[in-house]
Short mmCIF file of C-alpha atoms in Angstrom, two decimals:
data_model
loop_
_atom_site.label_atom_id
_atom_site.label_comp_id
_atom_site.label_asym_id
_atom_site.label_seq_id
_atom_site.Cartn_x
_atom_site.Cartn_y
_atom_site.Cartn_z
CA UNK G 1 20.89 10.99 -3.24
CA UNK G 2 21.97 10.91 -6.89
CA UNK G 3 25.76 11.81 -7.14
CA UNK G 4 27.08 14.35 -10.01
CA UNK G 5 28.50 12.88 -12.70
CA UNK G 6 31.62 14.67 -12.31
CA UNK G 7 31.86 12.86 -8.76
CA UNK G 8 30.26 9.35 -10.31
CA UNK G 9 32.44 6.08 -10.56
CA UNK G 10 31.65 3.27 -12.54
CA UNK G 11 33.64 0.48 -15.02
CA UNK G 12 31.98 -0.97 -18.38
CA UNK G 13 33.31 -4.07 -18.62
CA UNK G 14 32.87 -6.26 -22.25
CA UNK G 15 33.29 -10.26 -22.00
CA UNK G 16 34.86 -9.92 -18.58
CA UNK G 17 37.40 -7.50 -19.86
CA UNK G 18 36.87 -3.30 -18.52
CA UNK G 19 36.72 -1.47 -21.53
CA UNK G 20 36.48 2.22 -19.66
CA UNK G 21 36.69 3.49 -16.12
CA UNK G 22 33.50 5.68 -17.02
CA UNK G 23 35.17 9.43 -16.81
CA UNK G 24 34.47 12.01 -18.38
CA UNK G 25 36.81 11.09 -21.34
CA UNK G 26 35.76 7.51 -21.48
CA UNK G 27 31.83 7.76 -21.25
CA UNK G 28 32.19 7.68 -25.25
CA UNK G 29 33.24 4.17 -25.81
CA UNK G 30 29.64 3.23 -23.89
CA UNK G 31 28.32 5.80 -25.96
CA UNK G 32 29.56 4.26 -29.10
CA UNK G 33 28.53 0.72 -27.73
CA UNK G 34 24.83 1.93 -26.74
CA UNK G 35 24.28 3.83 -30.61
CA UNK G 36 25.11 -0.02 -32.17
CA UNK G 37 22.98 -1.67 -30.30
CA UNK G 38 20.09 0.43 -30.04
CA UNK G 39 20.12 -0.07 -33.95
CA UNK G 40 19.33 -4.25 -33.30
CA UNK G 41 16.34 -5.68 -35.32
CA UNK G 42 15.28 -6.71 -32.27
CA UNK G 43 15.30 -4.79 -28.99
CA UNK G 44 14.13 -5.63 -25.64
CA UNK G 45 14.38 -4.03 -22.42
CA UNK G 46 14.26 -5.32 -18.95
CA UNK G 47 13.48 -3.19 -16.13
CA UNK G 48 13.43 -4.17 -12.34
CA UNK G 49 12.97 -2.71 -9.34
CA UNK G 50 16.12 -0.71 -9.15
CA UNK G 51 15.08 1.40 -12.04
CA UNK G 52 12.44 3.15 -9.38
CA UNK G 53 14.45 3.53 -6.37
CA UNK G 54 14.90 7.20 -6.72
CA UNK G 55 10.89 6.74 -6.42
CA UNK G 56 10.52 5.07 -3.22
CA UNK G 57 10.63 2.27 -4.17
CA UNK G 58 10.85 -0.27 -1.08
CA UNK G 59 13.39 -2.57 -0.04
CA UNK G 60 12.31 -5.77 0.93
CA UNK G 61 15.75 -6.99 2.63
CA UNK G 62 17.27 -6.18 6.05
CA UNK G 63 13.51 -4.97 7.89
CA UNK G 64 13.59 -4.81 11.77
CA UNK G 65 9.99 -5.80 13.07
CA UNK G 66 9.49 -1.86 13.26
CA UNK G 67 9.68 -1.52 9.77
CA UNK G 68 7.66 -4.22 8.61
CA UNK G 69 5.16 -2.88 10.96
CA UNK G 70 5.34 0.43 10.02
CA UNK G 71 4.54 -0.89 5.94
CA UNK G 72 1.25 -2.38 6.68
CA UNK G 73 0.26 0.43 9.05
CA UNK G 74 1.09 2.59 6.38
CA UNK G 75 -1.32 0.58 3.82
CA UNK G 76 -4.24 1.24 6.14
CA UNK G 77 -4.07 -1.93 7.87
CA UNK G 78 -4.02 -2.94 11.90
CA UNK G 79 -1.39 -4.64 14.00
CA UNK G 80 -3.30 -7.24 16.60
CA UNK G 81 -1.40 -8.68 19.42
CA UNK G 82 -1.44 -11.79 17.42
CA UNK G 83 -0.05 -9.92 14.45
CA UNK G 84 3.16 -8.37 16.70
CA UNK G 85 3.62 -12.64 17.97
CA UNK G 86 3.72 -14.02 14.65
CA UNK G 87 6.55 -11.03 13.57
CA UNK G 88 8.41 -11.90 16.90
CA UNK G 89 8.63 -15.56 16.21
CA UNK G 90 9.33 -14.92 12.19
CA UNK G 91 11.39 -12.23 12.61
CA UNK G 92 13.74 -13.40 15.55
CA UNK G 93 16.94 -11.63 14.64
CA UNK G 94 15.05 -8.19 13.74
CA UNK G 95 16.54 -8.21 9.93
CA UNK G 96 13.23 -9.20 7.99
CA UNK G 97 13.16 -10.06 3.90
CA UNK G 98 9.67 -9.57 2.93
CA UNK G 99 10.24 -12.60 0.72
CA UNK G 100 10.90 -15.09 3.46
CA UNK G 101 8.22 -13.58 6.00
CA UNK G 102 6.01 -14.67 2.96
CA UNK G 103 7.36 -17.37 2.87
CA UNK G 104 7.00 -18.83 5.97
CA UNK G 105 3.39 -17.71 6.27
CA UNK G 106 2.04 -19.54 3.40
CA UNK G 107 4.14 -22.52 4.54
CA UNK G 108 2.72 -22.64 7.39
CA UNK G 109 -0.84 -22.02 5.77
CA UNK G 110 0.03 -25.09 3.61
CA UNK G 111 1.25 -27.33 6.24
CA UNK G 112 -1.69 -27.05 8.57
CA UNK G 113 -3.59 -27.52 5.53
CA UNK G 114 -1.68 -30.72 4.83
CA UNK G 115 -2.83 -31.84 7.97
CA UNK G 116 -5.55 -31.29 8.75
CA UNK G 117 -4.83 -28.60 11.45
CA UNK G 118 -6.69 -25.32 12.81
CA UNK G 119 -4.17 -24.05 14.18
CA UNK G 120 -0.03 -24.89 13.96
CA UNK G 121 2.80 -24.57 16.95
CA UNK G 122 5.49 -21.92 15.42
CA UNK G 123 8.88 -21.81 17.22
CA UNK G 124 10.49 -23.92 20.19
CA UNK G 125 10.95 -24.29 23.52
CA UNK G 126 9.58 -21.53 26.02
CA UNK G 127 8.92 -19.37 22.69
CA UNK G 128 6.82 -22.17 21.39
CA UNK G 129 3.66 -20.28 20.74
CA UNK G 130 -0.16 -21.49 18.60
CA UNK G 131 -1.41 -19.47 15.90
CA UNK G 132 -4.40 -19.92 14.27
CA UNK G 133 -4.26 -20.62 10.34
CA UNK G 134 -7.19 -17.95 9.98
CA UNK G 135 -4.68 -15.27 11.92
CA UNK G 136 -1.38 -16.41 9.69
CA UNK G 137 -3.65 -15.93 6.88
CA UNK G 138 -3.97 -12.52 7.86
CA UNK G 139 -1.09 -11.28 8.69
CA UNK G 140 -0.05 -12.82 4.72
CA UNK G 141 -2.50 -10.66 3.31
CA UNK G 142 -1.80 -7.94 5.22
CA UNK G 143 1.88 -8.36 4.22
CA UNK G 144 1.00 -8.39 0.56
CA UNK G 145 -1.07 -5.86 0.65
CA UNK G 146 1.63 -3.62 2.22
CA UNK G 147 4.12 -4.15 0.18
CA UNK G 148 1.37 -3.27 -2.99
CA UNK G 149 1.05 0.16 -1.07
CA UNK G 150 4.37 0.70 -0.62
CA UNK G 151 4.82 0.08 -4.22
CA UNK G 152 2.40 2.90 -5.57
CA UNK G 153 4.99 5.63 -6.76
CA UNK G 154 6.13 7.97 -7.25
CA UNK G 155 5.92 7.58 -3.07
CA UNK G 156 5.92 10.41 -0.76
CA UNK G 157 8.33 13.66 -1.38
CA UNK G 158 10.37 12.50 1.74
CA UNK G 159 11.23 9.22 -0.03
CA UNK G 160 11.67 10.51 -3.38
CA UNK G 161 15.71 11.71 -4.27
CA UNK G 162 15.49 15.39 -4.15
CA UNK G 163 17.02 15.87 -7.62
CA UNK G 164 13.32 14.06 -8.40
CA UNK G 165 11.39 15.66 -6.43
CA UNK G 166 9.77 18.44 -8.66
CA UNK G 167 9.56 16.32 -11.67
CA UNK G 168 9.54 12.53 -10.57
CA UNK G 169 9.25 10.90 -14.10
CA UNK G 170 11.99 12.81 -15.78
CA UNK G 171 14.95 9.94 -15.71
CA UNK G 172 12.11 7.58 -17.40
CA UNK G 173 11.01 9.66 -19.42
CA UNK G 174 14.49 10.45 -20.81
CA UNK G 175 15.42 6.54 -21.09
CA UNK G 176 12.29 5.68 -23.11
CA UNK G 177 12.14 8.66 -25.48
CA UNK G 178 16.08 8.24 -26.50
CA UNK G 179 15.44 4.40 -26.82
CA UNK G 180 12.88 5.05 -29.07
CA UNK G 181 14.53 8.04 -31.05
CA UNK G 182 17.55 6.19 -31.63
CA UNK G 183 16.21 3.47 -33.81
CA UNK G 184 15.28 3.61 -37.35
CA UNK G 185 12.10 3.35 -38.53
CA UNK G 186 12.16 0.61 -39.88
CA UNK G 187 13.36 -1.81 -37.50
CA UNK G 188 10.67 -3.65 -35.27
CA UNK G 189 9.31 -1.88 -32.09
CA UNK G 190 11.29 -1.84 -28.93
CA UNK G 191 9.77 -4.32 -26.22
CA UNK G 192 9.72 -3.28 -22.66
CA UNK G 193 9.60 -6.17 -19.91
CA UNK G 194 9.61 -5.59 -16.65
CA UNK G 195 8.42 -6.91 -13.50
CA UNK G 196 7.51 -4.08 -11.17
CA UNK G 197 4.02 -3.77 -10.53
CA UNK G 198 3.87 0.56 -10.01
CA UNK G 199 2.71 2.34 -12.73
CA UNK G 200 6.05 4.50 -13.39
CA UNK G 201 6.33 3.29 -17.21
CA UNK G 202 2.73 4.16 -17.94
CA UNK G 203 2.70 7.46 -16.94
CA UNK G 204 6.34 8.11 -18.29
CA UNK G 205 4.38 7.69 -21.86
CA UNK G 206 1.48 9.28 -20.97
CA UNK G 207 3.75 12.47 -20.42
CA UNK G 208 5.47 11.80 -23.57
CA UNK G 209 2.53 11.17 -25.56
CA UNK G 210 4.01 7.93 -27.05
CA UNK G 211 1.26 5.70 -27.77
CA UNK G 212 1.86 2.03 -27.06
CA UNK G 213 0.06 -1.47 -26.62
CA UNK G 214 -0.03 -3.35 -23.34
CA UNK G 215 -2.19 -6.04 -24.00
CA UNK G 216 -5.76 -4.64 -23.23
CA UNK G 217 -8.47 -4.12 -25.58
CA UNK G 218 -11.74 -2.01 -24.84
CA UNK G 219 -11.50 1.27 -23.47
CA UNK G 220 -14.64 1.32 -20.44
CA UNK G 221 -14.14 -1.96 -19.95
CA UNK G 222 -10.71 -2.78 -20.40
CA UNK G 223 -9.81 -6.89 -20.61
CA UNK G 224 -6.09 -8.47 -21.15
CA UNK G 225 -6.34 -9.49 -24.62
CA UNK G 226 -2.87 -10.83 -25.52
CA UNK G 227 -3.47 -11.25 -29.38
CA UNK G 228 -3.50 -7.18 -29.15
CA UNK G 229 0.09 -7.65 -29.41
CA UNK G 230 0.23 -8.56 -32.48
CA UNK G 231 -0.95 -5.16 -33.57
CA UNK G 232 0.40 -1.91 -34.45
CA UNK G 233 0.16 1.92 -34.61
CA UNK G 234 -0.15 3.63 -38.43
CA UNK G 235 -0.96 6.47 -39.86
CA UNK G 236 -3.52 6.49 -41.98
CA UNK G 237 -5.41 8.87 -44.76
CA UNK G 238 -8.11 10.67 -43.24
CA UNK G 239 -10.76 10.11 -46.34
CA UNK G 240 -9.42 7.14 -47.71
CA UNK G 241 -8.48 4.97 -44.67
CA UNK G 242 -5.15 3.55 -46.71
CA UNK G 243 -2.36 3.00 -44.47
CA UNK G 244 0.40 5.83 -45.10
CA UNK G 245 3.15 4.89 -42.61
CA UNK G 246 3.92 3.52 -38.98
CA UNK G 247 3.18 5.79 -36.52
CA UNK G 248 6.10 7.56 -35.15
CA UNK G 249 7.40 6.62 -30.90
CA UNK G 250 5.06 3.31 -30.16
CA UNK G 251 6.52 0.37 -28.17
CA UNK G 252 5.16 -2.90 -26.43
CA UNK G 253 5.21 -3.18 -22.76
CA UNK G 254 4.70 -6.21 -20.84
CA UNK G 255 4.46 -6.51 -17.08
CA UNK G 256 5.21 -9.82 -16.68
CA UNK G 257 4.97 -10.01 -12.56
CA UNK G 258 1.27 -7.87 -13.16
CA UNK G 259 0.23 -4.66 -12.09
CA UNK G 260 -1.22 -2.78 -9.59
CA UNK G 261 -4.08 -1.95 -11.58
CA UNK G 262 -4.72 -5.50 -12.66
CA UNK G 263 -7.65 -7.04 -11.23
CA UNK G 264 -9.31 -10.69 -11.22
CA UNK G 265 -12.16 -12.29 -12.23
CA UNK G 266 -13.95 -15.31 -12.44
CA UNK G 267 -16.71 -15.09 -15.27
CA UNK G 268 -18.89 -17.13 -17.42
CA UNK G 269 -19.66 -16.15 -21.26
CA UNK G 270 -23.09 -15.63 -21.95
CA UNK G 271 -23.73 -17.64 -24.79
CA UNK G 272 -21.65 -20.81 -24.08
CA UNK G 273 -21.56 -21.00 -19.99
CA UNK G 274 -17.82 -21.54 -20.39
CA UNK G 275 -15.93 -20.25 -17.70
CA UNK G 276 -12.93 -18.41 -17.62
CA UNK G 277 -10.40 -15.85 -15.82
CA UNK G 278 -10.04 -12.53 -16.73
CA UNK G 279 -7.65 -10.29 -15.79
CA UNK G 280 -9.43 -6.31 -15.92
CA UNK G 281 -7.83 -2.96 -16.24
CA UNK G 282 -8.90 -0.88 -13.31
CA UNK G 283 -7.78 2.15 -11.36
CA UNK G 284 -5.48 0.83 -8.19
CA UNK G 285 -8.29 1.39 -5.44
CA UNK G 286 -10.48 -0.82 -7.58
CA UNK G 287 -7.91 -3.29 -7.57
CA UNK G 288 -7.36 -3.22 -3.91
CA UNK G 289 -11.03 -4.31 -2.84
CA UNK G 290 -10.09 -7.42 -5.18
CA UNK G 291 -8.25 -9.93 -6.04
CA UNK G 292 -4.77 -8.38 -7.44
CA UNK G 293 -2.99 -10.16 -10.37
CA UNK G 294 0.21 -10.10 -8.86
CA UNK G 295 3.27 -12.18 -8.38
CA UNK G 296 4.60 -11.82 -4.90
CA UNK G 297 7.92 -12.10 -3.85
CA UNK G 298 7.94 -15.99 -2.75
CA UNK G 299 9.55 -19.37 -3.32
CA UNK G 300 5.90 -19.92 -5.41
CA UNK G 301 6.40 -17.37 -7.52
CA UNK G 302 7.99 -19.98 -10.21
CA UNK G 303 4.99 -22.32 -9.89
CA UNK G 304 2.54 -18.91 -9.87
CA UNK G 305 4.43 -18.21 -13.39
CA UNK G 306 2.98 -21.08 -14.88
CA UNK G 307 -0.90 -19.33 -14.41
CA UNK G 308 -2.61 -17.19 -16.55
CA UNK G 309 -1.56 -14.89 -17.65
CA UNK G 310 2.19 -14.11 -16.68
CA UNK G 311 2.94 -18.08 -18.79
CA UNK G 312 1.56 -16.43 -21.86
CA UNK G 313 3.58 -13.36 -20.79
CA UNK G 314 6.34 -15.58 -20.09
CA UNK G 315 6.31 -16.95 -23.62
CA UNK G 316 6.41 -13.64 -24.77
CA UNK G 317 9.71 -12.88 -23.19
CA UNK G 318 11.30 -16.34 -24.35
CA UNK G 319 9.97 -15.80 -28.22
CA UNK G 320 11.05 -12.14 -28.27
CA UNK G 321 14.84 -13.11 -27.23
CA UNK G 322 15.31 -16.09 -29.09
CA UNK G 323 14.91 -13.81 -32.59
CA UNK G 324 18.10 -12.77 -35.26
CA UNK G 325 19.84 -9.60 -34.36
CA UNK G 326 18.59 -9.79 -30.70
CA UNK G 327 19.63 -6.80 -27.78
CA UNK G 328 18.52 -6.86 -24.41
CA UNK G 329 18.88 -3.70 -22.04
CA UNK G 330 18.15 -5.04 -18.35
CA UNK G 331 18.60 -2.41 -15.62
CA UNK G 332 17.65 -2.12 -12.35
CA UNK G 333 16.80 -6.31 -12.71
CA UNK G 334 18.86 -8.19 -10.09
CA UNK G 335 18.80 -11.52 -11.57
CA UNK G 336 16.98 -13.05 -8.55
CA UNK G 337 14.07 -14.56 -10.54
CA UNK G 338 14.92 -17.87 -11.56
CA UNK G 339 12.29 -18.08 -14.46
CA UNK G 340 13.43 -15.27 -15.85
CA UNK G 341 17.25 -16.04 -15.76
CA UNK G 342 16.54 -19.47 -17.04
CA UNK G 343 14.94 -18.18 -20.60
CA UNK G 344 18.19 -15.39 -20.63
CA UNK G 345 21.00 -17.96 -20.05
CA UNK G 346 19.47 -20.29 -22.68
CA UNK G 347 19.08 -17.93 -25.00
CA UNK G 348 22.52 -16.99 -24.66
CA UNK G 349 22.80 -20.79 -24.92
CA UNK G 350 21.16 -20.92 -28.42
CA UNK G 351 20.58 -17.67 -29.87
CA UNK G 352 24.34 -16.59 -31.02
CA UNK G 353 22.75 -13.44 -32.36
CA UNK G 354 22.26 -12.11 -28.80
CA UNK G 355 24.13 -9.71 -27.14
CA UNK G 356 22.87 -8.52 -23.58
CA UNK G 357 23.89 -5.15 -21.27
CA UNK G 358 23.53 -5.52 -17.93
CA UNK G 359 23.02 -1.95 -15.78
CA UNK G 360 23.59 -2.66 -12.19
CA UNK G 361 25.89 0.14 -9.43
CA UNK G 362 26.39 -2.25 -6.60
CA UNK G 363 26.34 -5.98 -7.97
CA UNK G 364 29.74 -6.65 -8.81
CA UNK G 365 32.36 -5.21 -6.43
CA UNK G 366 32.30 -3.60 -2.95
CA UNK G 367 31.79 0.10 -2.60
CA UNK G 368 35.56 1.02 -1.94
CA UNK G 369 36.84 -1.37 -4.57
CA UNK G 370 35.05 0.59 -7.03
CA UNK G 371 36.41 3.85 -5.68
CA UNK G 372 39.92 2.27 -6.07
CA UNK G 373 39.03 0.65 -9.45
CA UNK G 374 37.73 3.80 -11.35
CA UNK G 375 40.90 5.32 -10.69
CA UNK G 376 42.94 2.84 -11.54
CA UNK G 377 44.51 3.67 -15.06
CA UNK G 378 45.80 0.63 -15.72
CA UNK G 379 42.53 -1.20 -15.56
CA UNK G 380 41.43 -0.71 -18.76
CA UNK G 381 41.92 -4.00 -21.47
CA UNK G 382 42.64 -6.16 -18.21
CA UNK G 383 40.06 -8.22 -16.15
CA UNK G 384 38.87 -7.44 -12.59
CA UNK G 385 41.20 -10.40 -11.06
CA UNK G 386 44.14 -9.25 -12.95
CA UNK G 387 43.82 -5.75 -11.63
CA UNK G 388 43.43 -7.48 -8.03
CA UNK G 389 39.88 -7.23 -7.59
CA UNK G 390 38.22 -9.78 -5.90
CA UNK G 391 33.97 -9.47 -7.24
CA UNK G 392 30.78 -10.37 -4.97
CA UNK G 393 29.09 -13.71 -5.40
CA UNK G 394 26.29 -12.74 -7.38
CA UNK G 395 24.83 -13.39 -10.48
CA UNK G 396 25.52 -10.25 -12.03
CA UNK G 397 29.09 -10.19 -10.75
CA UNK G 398 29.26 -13.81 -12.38
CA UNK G 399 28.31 -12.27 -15.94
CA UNK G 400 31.13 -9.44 -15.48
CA UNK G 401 33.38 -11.96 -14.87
CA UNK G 402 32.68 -14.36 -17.72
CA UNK G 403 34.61 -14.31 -21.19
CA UNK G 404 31.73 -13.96 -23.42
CA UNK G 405 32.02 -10.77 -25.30
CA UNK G 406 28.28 -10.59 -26.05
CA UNK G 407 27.59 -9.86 -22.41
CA UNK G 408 28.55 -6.50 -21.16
CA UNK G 409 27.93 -4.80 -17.86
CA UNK G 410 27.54 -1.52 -16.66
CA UNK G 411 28.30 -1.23 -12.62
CA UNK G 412 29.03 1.80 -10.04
CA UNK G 413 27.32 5.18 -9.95
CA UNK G 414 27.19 5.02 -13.85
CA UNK G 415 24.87 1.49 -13.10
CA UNK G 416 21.99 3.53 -11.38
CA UNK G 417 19.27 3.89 -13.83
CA UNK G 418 18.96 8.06 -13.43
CA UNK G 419 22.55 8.41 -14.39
CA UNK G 420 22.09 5.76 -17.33
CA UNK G 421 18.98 7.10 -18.96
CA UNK G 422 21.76 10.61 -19.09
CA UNK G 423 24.15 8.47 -20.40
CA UNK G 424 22.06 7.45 -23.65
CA UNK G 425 22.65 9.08 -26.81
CA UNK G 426 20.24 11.83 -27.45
CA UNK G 427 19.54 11.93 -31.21
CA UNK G 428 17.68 15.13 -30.97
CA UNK G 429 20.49 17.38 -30.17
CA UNK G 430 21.90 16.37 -33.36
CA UNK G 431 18.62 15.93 -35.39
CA UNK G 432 16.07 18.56 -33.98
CA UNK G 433 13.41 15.72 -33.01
CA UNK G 434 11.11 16.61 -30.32
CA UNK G 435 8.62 14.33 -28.64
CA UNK G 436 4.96 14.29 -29.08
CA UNK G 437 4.71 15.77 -25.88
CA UNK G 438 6.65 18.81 -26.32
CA UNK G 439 5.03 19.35 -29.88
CA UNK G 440 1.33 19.57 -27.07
CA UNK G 441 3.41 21.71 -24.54
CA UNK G 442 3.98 24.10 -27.51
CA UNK G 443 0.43 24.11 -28.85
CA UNK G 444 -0.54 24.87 -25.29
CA UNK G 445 1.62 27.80 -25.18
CA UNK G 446 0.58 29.56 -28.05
CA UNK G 447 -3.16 28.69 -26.88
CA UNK G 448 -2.66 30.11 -23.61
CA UNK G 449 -0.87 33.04 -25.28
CA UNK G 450 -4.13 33.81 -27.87
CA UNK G 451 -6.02 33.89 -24.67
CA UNK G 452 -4.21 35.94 -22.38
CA UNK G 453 -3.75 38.58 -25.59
CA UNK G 454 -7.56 38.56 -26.46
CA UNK G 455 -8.51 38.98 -22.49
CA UNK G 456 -5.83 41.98 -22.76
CA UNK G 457 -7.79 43.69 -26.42
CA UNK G 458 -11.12 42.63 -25.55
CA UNK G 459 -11.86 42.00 -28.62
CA UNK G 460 -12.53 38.06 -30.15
CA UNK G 461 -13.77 39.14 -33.37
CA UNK G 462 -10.50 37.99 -35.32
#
C-alpha cells in the first residue's frame, strides 16, 4: 500500500553525508538537486524491477514450494509428480529464489550433459532421488515461463496497490513526462535503460503520446535494427520536406535484459544464404509459442550478456555513460547485476563528469532505523555512523555510505518509485505545458461534444 506523503519517511543523503530528512519542509533541497540535473547534456535513466511493484510485479526471493507452484500453474502450465520431487529436493527449507531454482536446474542440465548422463542423482542419503535430464529440463522451462507470466503487468486488480488500481500507469506516466518537460530543447534526448521485460514503459508513452525509438524498424514486420538509434524525431514542412525543428517529448529506450514481446529467429537472407539471428517485434502470445529473447535471472546471465543482442545493448549503456556532463537516474535497480554495476563503477572510475542518483526505500537501513532517522533533527550535514546508524550490507547501502559527492541516494518511503515520480518538478504548473496526450483528450472532447449537440438539433447541415 503506498503511504501518504504526509506519513512518508525517507533521508537524501549526498557523498555519504544526509542533506534532508525528506519532510515536508525539506523535500525542496531534492527538488533543487533533481531541476540541476535533469538539465545534464546527457541523461540516462535506469529502471529495475522495483519501479513496477505497485504493478504486481513478482518477487523472486523467499518462495515456499506453494508459491512457486502456484506461478507456473498460474502461467497455464502442469505440476507432475516429478515436477513436486524436483521442488522438494531444490527447495528443502521452503524459502525458494527463483534465481537459484534456475540455477540449479540448468546445472544439473549441464552436468549430466558433461557426462554423458540420462538421467542425474539429486540430493543424499534416503532423499537421494533420479531425475531424468528431459524432466529437469522441464520443470526449467516451466519455471521461466512462469516467471514471464507473472511478469505481464499491470497484473491482476488484487495485486495491483489500490491507489493504482483505476489508473495503473499514472506514477510512470508522471516520471517520464516531467523528465522529459524539464529539459531544454536543446540538450540531447533522455535515454531510458532498464531491464524489466513487462511492457509498463511502452504503454506509459503510448498514453502520453510521446513518440520514441526502441530499436525496431518496419512496422508489419517489425526487426531489431540497432542503427535506428542513431535517428531522430523532427518536424518537418509539409510541402517542402525541410526540417523545421526537433520534435517536441521523444526519448530512447533500451531494454537491455529483452522483452516480453521479443521473439527469436534463425533465418537465412535470400540473396546471400548468410545466416543470421533476428530478434522480431511481436505481440506477447506470439512470443510465448517461441523462443523469448530474454535474460533470466541466473548465474549465466553475465555470459548470456555477451549474445546478440543485449552486448550491442550493453555497449549502448557503457558509451551513453562514459559522455561530458553525464546524469544517471536509477530507481527501482537493486544493483544485483554484475554487468551492469561493472560499466557504472568504472564510469564513476573514469568519467569525472558523472554524477549518479540512486532511488531505493529499503536498501540502506532497517525499517525502524529509518523511522528513528527521519526524525532525528540533528541528522542533517552528519553521516549515518555519526548519527549512530549502523546501514545493511548492500551495494546500495555501500554508495550511501561512500564520500563521493557525485553519488547521491534517495532511501525510505520517499525511495519508492510512485512517491518519486510526485516528487519531480513539474514544469507545467509553472509553464502551462500539456502533453501530447492531453492536447488528444481535448480534441476528443470537443468531438464528442459536436456530436452529442448535432444528435440533440438534428440537423448536420453546418
Amino acid at each position: 500500500m503506498t503511504t501518504s506523503s504526509s506519513d512518508s519517511q525517507g533521508l537524501f543523503i549526498v557523498g555519504g553525508v544526509v542533506k534532508s530528512r525528506m519532510t515536508d519542509g525539506d523535500q525542496q533541497v531534492l527538488q533543487d538537486y533533481l531541476s540541476n540535473l535533469l538539465q545534464v547534456h546527457n541523461l540516462v535513466i535506469l529502471i529495475g524491477s522495483g519501479a513496477s511493484f505497485h504493478l504486481g510485479s513478482p518477487h523472486t526471493r523467499g518462495l515456499a514450494t506453494d508459491a512457486v507452484k502456484n506461478l507456473i500453474i498460474s502461467a497455464g502450465s502442469t505440476m507432475e509428480p516429478t515436477d513436486e520431487d524436483l521442488l522438494r529436493v531444490l527447495n528443502p527449507n521452503n524459502d525458494g529464489d527463483l534465481e537459484k531454482l534456475l540455477n540449479g536446474l540448468q546445472l544439473a542440465v549441464a552436468l549430466s550433459s558433461q557426462m554423458a548422463l540420462d538421467s542425474i542423482t539429486l540430493g543424499e542419503g534416503s532423499t537421494a532421488q533420479s531425475f531424468s535430464v528431459d524432466d529437469i529440463e522441464g520443470l526449467r522451462k516451466k519455471i521461466g515461463a512462469a516467471l514471464a507470466f507473472a511478469c505481464r503487468l499491470p497484473g491482476e486488480p488484487g495485486s495491483i496497490d489500490p491507489d493504482y488500481r483505476n489508473d495503473p500507469l499514472r506514477a510512470h506516466r508522471n516520471f517520464i513526462s516531467r523528465v522529459v518537460r524539464n529539459r531544454r530543447a536543446n540538450l540531447p534526448r533522455p535515454r531510458i535503460f532498464t531491464t524489466n521485460y513487462d511492457l509498463v514503459i511502452e504503454s506509459a508513452l503510448d498514453q502520453l503520446g510521446y513518440p520514441y525509438i526502441d530499436g525496431f524498424s518496419g512496422t508489419v514486420d517489425r526487426r531489431l535494427n540497432l542503427s535506428y538509434y542513431g535517428l531522430d524525431f523532427h518536424r518537418v514542412d509539409t510541402t517542402s520536406q525541410q526540417a523545421l525543428a526537433r520534435a517536441d517529448s521523444a526519448l530512447y529506450l533500451h531494454k537491455i535484459h529483452g522483452s516480453l514481446n521479443w521473439k527469436a529467429a534463425t533465418e537465412i537472407e535470400a540473396t546471400t544464404g548468410v545466416e543470421s539471428l533476428e530478434v522480431h517485434q511481436v505481440t506477447e502470445e506470439a512470443a510465448s509459442k517461441g523462443e523469448r529473447v530474454l535474460i533470466y535471472p541466473t548465474t549465466a546471465k553475465e555470459g548470456d550478456t555477451l549474445a546478440y543482442p543485449y552486448s550491442d545493448l550493453m555497449r549502448m549503456l557503457g558509451d551513453s555513460v562514459q559522455q561530458d556532463d553525464t546524469a544517471i537516474i536509477s530507481v527501482g535497480y537493486g544493483f544485483a547485476d554484475p554487468h551492469i554495476n561493472r560499466i557504472l563503477l568504472r564510469s564513476l572510475a573514469m568519467n569525472p563528469a558523472l554524477n549518479v542518483l540512486v532511488v531505493d526505500p529499503y536498501a540502506v537501513l532497517e525499517d525502524s532505523d529509518m523511522i528513528t532517522a527521519a526524525k532525528n533533527d540533528d541528522i542533517v550535514g552528519t553521516t549515518l555512523s555519526e548519527a549512530g546508524f549502523t546501514s545493511k550490507s548492500t551495494a546500495i547501502a555501500a554508495l550511501a555510505t561512500g564520500t563521493d559527492a557525485r553519488i547521491a541516494v534517495l532511501t525510505g518511503d520517499f525511495g519508492k518509485f510512485t512517491e518519486f515520480a510526485n516528487l519531480m518538478p513539474d514544469p507545467g504548473l509553472s509553464s502551462g505545458q500539456v502533453p501530447p496526450s492531453a492536447v488528444v483528450g481535448l480534441i476528443e472532447s470537443l468531438e464528442a461534444t459536436l456530436t452529442r449537440s448535432i444528435s440533440i438539433t438534428g440537423n448536420d447541415d453546418d
